[in-house]
Coordinates of N, CA, C and O in Angstrom, one line a residue:
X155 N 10.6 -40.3 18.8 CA 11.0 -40.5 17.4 C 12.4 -39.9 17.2 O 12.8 -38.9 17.9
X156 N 13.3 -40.6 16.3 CA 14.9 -40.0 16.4 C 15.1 -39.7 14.9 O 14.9 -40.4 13.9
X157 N 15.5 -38.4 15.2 CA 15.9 -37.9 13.3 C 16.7 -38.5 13.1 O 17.4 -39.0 14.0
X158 N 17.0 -38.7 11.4 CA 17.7 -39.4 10.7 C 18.8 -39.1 10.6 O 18.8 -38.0 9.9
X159 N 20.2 -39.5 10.9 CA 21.4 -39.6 10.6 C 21.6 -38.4 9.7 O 22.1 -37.3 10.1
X160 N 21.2 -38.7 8.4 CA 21.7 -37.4 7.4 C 21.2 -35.9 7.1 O 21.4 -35.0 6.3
X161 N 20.3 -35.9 8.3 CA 19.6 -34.6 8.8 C 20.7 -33.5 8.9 O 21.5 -33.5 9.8
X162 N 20.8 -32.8 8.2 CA 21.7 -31.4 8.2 C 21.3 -30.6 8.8 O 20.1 -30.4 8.9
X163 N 22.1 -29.8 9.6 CA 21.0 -28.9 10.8 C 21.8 -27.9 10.6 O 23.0 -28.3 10.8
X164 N 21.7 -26.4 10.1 CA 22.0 -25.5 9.7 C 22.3 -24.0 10.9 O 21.4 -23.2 11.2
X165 N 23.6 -24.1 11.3 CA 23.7 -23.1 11.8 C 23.3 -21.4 11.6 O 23.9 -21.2 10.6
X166 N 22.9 -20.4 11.9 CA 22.6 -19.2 11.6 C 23.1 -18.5 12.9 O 22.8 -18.8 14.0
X167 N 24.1 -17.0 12.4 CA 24.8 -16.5 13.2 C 23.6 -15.6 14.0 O 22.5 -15.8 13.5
X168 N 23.5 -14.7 14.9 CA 22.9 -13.8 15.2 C 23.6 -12.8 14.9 O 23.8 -12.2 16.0
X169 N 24.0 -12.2 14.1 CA 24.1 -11.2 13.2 C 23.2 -11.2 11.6 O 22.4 -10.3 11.2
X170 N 23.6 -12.3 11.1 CA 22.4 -12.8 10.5 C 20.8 -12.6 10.4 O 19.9 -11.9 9.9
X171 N 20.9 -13.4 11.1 CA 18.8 -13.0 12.1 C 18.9 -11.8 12.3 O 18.1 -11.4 11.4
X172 N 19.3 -10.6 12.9 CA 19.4 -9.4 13.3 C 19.1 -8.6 11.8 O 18.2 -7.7 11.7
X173 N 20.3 -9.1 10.5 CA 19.9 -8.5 9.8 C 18.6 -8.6 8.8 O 18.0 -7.8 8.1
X174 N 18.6 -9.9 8.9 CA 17.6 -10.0 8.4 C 15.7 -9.6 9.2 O 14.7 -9.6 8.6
X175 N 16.0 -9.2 10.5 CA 14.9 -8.9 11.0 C 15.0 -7.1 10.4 O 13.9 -6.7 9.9
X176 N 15.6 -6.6 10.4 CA 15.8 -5.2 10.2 C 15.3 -4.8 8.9 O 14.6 -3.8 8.5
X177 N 16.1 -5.9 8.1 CA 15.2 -5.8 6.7 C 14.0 -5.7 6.5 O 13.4 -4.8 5.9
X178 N 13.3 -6.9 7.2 CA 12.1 -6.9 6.9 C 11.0 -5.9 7.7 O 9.9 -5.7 7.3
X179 N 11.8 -5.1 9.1 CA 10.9 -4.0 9.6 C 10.8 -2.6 8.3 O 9.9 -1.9 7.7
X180 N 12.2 -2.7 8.1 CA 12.2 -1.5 6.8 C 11.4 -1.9 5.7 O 10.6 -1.0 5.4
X181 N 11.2 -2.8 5.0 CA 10.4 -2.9 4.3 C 9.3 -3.1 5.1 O 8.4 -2.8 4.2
X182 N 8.9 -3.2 5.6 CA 7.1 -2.7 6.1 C 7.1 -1.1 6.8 O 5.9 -0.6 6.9
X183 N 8.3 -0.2 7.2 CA 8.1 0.8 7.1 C 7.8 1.4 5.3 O 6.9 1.9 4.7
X184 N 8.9 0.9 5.0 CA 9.1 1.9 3.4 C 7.7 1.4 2.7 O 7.1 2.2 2.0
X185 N 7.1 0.0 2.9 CA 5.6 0.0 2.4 C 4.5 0.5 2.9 O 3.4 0.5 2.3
X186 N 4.6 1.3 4.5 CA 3.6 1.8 5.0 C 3.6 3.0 4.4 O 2.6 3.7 4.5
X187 N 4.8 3.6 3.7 CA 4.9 5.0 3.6 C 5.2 4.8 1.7 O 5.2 5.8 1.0
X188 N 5.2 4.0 1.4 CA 4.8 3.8 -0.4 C 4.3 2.3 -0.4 O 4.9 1.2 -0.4
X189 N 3.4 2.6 -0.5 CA 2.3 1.1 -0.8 C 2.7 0.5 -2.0 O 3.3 1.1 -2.8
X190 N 2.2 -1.4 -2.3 CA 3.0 -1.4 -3.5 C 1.9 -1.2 -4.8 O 0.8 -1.2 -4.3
X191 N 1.8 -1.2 -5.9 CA 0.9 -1.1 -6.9 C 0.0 -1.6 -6.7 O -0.9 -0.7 -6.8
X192 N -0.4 -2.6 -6.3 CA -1.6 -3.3 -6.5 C -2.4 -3.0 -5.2 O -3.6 -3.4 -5.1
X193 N -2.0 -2.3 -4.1 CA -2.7 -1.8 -2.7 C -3.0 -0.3 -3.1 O -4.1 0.1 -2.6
X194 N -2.5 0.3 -3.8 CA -3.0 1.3 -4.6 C -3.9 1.2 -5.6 O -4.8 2.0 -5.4
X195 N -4.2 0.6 -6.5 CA -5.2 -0.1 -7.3 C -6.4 -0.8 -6.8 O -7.4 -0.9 -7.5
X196 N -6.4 -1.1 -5.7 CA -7.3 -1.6 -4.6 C -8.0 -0.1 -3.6 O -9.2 0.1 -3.4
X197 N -7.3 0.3 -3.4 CA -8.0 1.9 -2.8 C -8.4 2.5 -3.6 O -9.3 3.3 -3.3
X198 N -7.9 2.5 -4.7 CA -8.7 3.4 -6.3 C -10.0 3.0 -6.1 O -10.9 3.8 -5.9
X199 N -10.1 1.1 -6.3 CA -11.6 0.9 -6.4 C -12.3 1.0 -5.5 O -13.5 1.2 -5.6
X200 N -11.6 0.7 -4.2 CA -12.8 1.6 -3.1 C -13.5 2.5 -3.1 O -14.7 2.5 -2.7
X201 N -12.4 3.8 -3.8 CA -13.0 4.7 -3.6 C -13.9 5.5 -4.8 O -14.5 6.5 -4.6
X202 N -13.8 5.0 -5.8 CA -14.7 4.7 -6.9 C -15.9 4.1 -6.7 O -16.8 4.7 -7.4
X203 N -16.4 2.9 -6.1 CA -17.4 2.0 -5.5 C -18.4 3.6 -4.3 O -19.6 3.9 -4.3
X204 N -17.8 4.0 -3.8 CA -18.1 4.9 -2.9 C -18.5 6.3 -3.8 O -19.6 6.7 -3.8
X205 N -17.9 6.5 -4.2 CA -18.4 7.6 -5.3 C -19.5 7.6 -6.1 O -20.2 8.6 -6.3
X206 N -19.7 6.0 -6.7 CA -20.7 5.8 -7.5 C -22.1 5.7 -6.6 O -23.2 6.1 -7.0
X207 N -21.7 5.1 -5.1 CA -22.9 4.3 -4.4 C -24.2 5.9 -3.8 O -25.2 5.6 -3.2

């Protein structure tokens, strides 16, 4: 099958990708180490469910 003529194919630098991988490890450190609202609200009722049981 042959892509079409007006197919845009988007270069991305590897500085780019790089930064953008970096970002997204820091944000899953900085959320392992502050959860966001709603993953806190979810362990509340865990542990309320558990208290009551």
């Amino acid at each position: 099958m042959q892509k079409p003529i007006d197919e845009v194919i988007q270069f991305i630098p590897k500085s780019e990708l790089e930064r953008a991988r970096l970002i997204r490890e820091a944000r899953a450190i900085y959320d392992s180490i502050f959860p966001p609202a709603d993953a806190i609200s979810e362990q509340g009722n865990d542990k309320t469910l558990l208290s009551q049981g």
